[in-house]
Structure formats: C-alpha cells, structure tokens
C-alpha cells in the first residue's frame, strides 16, 4: 500500500519538502506521496496527523515545540532540545525525532578537523547546533546581538559574547544562524567584527538558503570555503527520508535524488 507523508507549518506554501521527498520516492520506486498541510493551531497537530491517515511528517516553523509536546514518544537528540521536526506513525503511536542538527553535521562532513566553532545568533537553530556540537566534544562560542537569549547558553559549557565584549580568537568554523540577511542586507554583527571573524576562520556556513547573504558574500570574497543553508536543508531531509522509507533506501541514493530536486 502506498504511504502518505506531509509537512506541517504556517506558512507552508513555500516549503521545498514536498518536492524533495517526492523526487526521492519517485526515482527510488518507493510507493509514497508527500503533501503539505497548513496548520494554524499547533495544539491540533496530533489529531490532524491521524485524521489525515499519515505515515509520517515533517514539522516546520512555528510548530516544532508543539510537535514535541504532542508525541507519545520522543527519540534521540529531539529529547535533549525539546524540538521535533520529524514525526512517524508507529502502530498508531506518534514518535518524534529531530534531524535538523544531525542534518547540519552531515552537511558539513567534508569540513575537516573542526574543533573550535563560533555560532552567530542565539535562537532555536543556534540552540540545536550548540547542543549537538557539545555532544560531539567540540568547543563552542556564541555571539549574539542582545544579552537576553544568551541566558540559555550560559547554563552550558560554552563561551557567550555580545557585540560589546567579543574577543577574537581562531575558529575552524563560523556559522550564521541569525536571520540577518534573510529579508534585508544586514550582516549578523557590525562589519568590523565580521571582518575580524572571517580573517580568523577556515570554514563558513550560513543556515539561510535561497539567497546569498551579505555575510556569505563577504566570506566568498575572502576565498573561504563556504556553504549556504541548502546543504542543511538537504541534510535534514535525507535523514527524515531514511525514517520515512524505514531505512530500505541507501542514504547516498536518497541524497543524490533529493539533490536533483534542488535544480527543478
Ligand atoms: P530565531 O528567531 O529563534 O533566532 C533569530 C536569531 O537571529 C536571534 O539570535 C536574533 O538575535 C538574531 N538576529 C535577528 N536579526 C538580526 C540582525 N539583524 N542582526 C543580528 N542578529 C539578528 O530563529 P531560528 O533560529 O528559528 O532561525 C534562524 C534562521 O535559520 C532563519 O533564517 C531560518 O530560516 C533559518 N533556518 C534554516 C534551516 C535550514 O534547513 N537551512 C533550518 C532552520 C532554520 P536577538 O536575540 O538579538 O534578537
């Protein structure tokens, strides 16, 4: 029997997930279809999931925390951060996973000898990546515009800075997780600080996709090895698709077919 998957979000019309997953299903001959569901009330995620007869789903902004709360069981890294982006129907039980942070790790697997990481921003994405990097015994520093959101990170073994007290050291990787550059032409910090950072790192990544941010543009001008957020999007999608196909498809095959959907 054919399986049915969906993405839940609000808004959801822009999501690339249906195209990414359907491309894989079609080319790997996996009998399944992936649709999109606009969900206004996050509290209704579980009843909507079962009413639609779904086998699995992805969850995007702003329902990732509601998805966590709705699960009968949460597995792996999602438990640690309280954020779920992938749901599975296991014999009528709702099981939650998080593939965002592992997807990012997968996306940067060709970056070698990463030990010291600077994360720009202190929002949800920064939280997930920071926890993941600490789990992997990496050194993490956080630089954020305002003090408030740093409170969470101060409880973790990482260094926390605002623009006012930032002190430059050498990093292996710098990641922009702020939304600066998404709908504007802002850098994630004053230009002097960004210049200093880019002059002292080997690799650069941005979680924003679909546009070249001023941050990534500056990094490219400095001839640094860079990645935009489409690799993270791909990474989380590949890991979610493995769950959807119940690990019957090879990761490399999923990646290859999903990557093709980015050209459509
Ligand atoms: P949050 O709203 O949780 O956090 C936003 C962060 O950005 C805050 O730290 C905020 O700082 C900072 N910020 C916002 N505007 C500026 C600015 N002009 N200058 C400096 N800092 C700024 O967002 P998320 O973590 O949920 O998402 C962040 C980005 O990640 C989004 O662009 C989203 O699209 C992208 N994303 C991409 C994914 C992918 O697969 N590629 C997956 C998930 C997210 P302050 O505390 O001072 O307000």
mmCIF file of N, CA, C and O and ligand atoms in Angstrom, residues 121-125 144-146 149 163 177-180 182 186-188 207-209 229 232-233, ligand 1:
data_model
loop_
_atom_site.group_PDB
_atom_site.id
_atom_site.type_symbol
_atom_site.label_atom_id
_atom_site.label_comp_id
_atom_site.label_asym_id
_atom_site.label_seq_id
_atom_site.Cartn_x
_atom_site.Cartn_y
_atom_site.Cartn_z
ATOM 1 N N UNK A 121 24.362 34.225 16.587
ATOM 2 C CA UNK A 121 22.930 34.096 16.866
ATOM 3 C C UNK A 121 22.695 33.175 18.037
ATOM 4 O O UNK A 121 23.555 32.329 18.363
ATOM 5 N N UNK A 122 21.537 33.354 18.702
ATOM 6 C CA UNK A 122 21.237 32.560 19.898
ATOM 7 C C UNK A 122 19.776 32.120 19.911
ATOM 8 O O UNK A 122 19.165 31.980 20.969
ATOM 9 N N UNK A 123 19.201 31.890 18.735
ATOM 10 C CA UNK A 123 17.804 31.446 18.633
ATOM 11 C C UNK A 123 17.695 29.928 18.644
ATOM 12 O O UNK A 123 18.607 29.225 19.093
ATOM 13 N N UNK A 124 16.564 29.435 18.129
ATOM 14 C CA UNK A 124 16.283 27.998 18.130
ATOM 15 C C UNK A 124 17.319 27.169 17.390
ATOM 16 O O UNK A 124 17.733 26.107 17.856
ATOM 17 N N UNK A 125 17.746 27.663 16.240
ATOM 18 C CA UNK A 125 18.711 26.910 15.438
ATOM 19 C C UNK A 125 20.062 26.855 16.154
ATOM 20 O O UNK A 125 20.722 25.813 16.189
ATOM 21 N N UNK A 144 25.934 36.913 20.117
ATOM 22 C CA UNK A 144 24.576 37.374 19.794
ATOM 23 C C UNK A 144 24.450 38.875 19.984
ATOM 24 O O UNK A 144 25.156 39.483 20.775
ATOM 25 N N UNK A 145 23.511 39.435 19.210
ATOM 26 C CA UNK A 145 23.267 40.885 19.258
ATOM 27 C C UNK A 145 22.815 41.327 20.648
ATOM 28 O O UNK A 145 23.333 42.260 21.222
ATOM 29 N N UNK A 146 21.838 40.611 21.214
ATOM 30 C CA UNK A 146 21.315 41.031 22.517
ATOM 31 C C UNK A 146 21.683 40.018 23.597
ATOM 32 O O UNK A 146 21.987 38.856 23.308
ATOM 33 N N UNK A 149 18.903 36.380 25.050
ATOM 34 C CA UNK A 149 18.889 34.993 24.579
ATOM 35 C C UNK A 149 20.152 34.222 24.966
ATOM 36 O O UNK A 149 20.206 33.002 24.793
ATOM 37 N N UNK A 163 28.072 41.765 21.087
ATOM 38 C CA UNK A 163 28.977 42.548 20.245
ATOM 39 C C UNK A 163 29.935 43.386 21.113
ATOM 40 O O UNK A 163 31.067 43.646 20.715
ATOM 41 N N UNK A 177 23.568 31.737 12.222
ATOM 42 C CA UNK A 177 22.211 31.212 12.450
ATOM 43 C C UNK A 177 21.230 32.354 12.697
ATOM 44 O O UNK A 177 20.093 32.118 13.096
ATOM 45 N N UNK A 178 21.679 33.599 12.506
ATOM 46 C CA UNK A 178 20.747 34.727 12.685
ATOM 47 C C UNK A 178 19.916 34.866 11.416
ATOM 48 O O UNK A 178 20.254 34.310 10.371
ATOM 49 N N UNK A 179 18.846 35.651 11.510
ATOM 50 C CA UNK A 179 18.064 35.894 10.285
ATOM 51 C C UNK A 179 18.538 37.157 9.570
ATOM 52 O O UNK A 179 17.877 37.606 8.627
ATOM 53 N N UNK A 180 19.680 37.713 10.005
ATOM 54 C CA UNK A 180 20.251 38.876 9.302
ATOM 55 C C UNK A 180 20.610 38.464 7.880
ATOM 56 O O UNK A 180 21.299 37.472 7.668
ATOM 57 N N UNK A 182 18.311 37.665 5.644
ATOM 58 C CA UNK A 182 17.212 36.860 5.085
ATOM 59 C C UNK A 182 16.278 37.759 4.272
ATOM 60 O O UNK A 182 16.004 37.496 3.108
ATOM 61 N N UNK A 186 21.515 43.091 5.930
ATOM 62 C CA UNK A 186 22.334 43.263 7.131
ATOM 63 C C UNK A 186 23.357 42.147 7.301
ATOM 64 O O UNK A 186 23.106 41.013 6.921
ATOM 65 N N UNK A 187 24.473 42.503 7.932
ATOM 66 C CA UNK A 187 25.421 41.486 8.399
ATOM 67 C C UNK A 187 24.966 41.053 9.794
ATOM 68 O O UNK A 187 24.269 41.809 10.480
ATOM 69 N N UNK A 188 25.355 39.866 10.269
ATOM 70 C CA UNK A 188 24.913 39.406 11.584
ATOM 71 C C UNK A 188 25.552 40.136 12.764
ATOM 72 O O UNK A 188 25.163 39.915 13.921
ATOM 73 N N UNK A 207 22.859 29.344 7.616
ATOM 74 C CA UNK A 207 21.695 28.445 7.566
ATOM 75 C C UNK A 207 20.611 28.984 6.640
ATOM 76 O O UNK A 207 19.647 28.290 6.338
ATOM 77 N N UNK A 208 20.777 30.213 6.191
ATOM 78 C CA UNK A 208 19.796 30.780 5.245
ATOM 79 C C UNK A 208 20.048 30.188 3.867
ATOM 80 O O UNK A 208 21.191 30.023 3.448
ATOM 81 N N UNK A 209 18.969 29.847 3.170
ATOM 82 C CA UNK A 209 19.123 29.314 1.818
ATOM 83 C C UNK A 209 18.235 30.096 0.851
ATOM 84 O O UNK A 209 17.329 30.820 1.264
ATOM 85 N N UNK A 229 22.564 27.501 3.458
ATOM 86 C CA UNK A 229 21.638 26.646 4.214
ATOM 87 C C UNK A 229 21.002 25.539 3.409
ATOM 88 O O UNK A 229 20.331 24.675 3.988
ATOM 89 N N UNK A 232 22.095 22.242 4.647
ATOM 90 C CA UNK A 232 21.453 21.839 5.903
ATOM 91 C C UNK A 232 20.040 21.318 5.614
ATOM 92 O O UNK A 232 19.608 20.307 6.174
ATOM 93 N N UNK A 233 19.362 22.028 4.713
ATOM 94 C CA UNK A 233 18.014 21.608 4.315
ATOM 95 C C UNK A 233 18.070 20.203 3.718
ATOM 96 O O UNK A 233 17.248 19.335 4.041
HETATM 97 P P1 LIG B 1 15.145 32.655 15.968
HETATM 98 O O1 LIG B 1 14.073 33.676 15.771
HETATM 99 O O2 LIG B 1 14.970 31.630 17.034
HETATM 100 O O3 LIG B 1 16.552 33.440 16.279
HETATM 101 C C1 LIG B 1 16.981 34.501 15.476
HETATM 102 C C2 LIG B 1 18.377 34.977 15.902
HETATM 103 O O4 LIG B 1 18.817 35.923 14.937
HETATM 104 C C3 LIG B 1 18.440 35.673 17.257
HETATM 105 O O5 LIG B 1 19.628 35.297 17.909
HETATM 106 C C4 LIG B 1 18.483 37.169 16.881
HETATM 107 O O6 LIG B 1 19.218 37.970 17.788
HETATM 108 C C5 LIG B 1 19.272 37.119 15.597
HETATM 109 N N1 LIG B 1 19.021 38.242 14.691
HETATM 110 C C6 LIG B 1 17.903 38.530 14.016
HETATM 111 N N2 LIG B 1 18.080 39.630 13.234
HETATM 112 C C7 LIG B 1 19.357 40.038 13.419
HETATM 113 C C8 LIG B 1 20.154 41.091 12.900
HETATM 114 N N3 LIG B 1 19.654 41.975 12.021
HETATM 115 N N4 LIG B 1 21.435 41.198 13.303
HETATM 116 C C9 LIG B 1 21.960 40.314 14.169
HETATM 117 N N5 LIG B 1 21.265 39.285 14.727
HETATM 118 C C10 LIG B 1 19.975 39.147 14.352
HETATM 119 O O7 LIG B 1 15.367 31.990 14.551
HETATM 120 P P2 LIG B 1 15.709 30.470 14.155
HETATM 121 O O8 LIG B 1 16.911 30.031 14.904
HETATM 122 O O9 LIG B 1 14.473 29.643 14.223
HETATM 123 O O10 LIG B 1 16.057 30.640 12.593
HETATM 124 C C11 LIG B 1 17.166 31.412 12.208
HETATM 125 C C12 LIG B 1 17.409 31.255 10.702
HETATM 126 O O11 LIG B 1 17.672 29.894 10.400
HETATM 127 C C13 LIG B 1 16.218 31.654 9.837
HETATM 128 O O12 LIG B 1 16.731 32.476 8.806
HETATM 129 C C14 LIG B 1 15.699 30.324 9.294
HETATM 130 O O13 LIG B 1 15.135 30.495 8.002
HETATM 131 C C15 LIG B 1 16.980 29.511 9.229
HETATM 132 N N6 LIG B 1 16.804 28.039 9.278
HETATM 133 C C16 LIG B 1 17.298 27.271 8.244
HETATM 134 C C17 LIG B 1 17.203 25.865 8.240
HETATM 135 C C18 LIG B 1 17.726 25.074 7.091
HETATM 136 O O14 LIG B 1 17.361 23.886 6.934
HETATM 137 N N7 LIG B 1 18.598 25.611 6.278
HETATM 138 C C19 LIG B 1 16.559 25.144 9.383
HETATM 139 C C20 LIG B 1 16.104 26.035 10.432
HETATM 140 C C21 LIG B 1 16.226 27.419 10.358
HETATM 141 P P3 LIG B 1 18.493 38.705 19.066
HETATM 142 O O15 LIG B 1 18.473 37.694 20.164
HETATM 143 O O16 LIG B 1 19.368 39.867 19.354
HETATM 144 O O17 LIG B 1 17.116 39.121 18.611
#
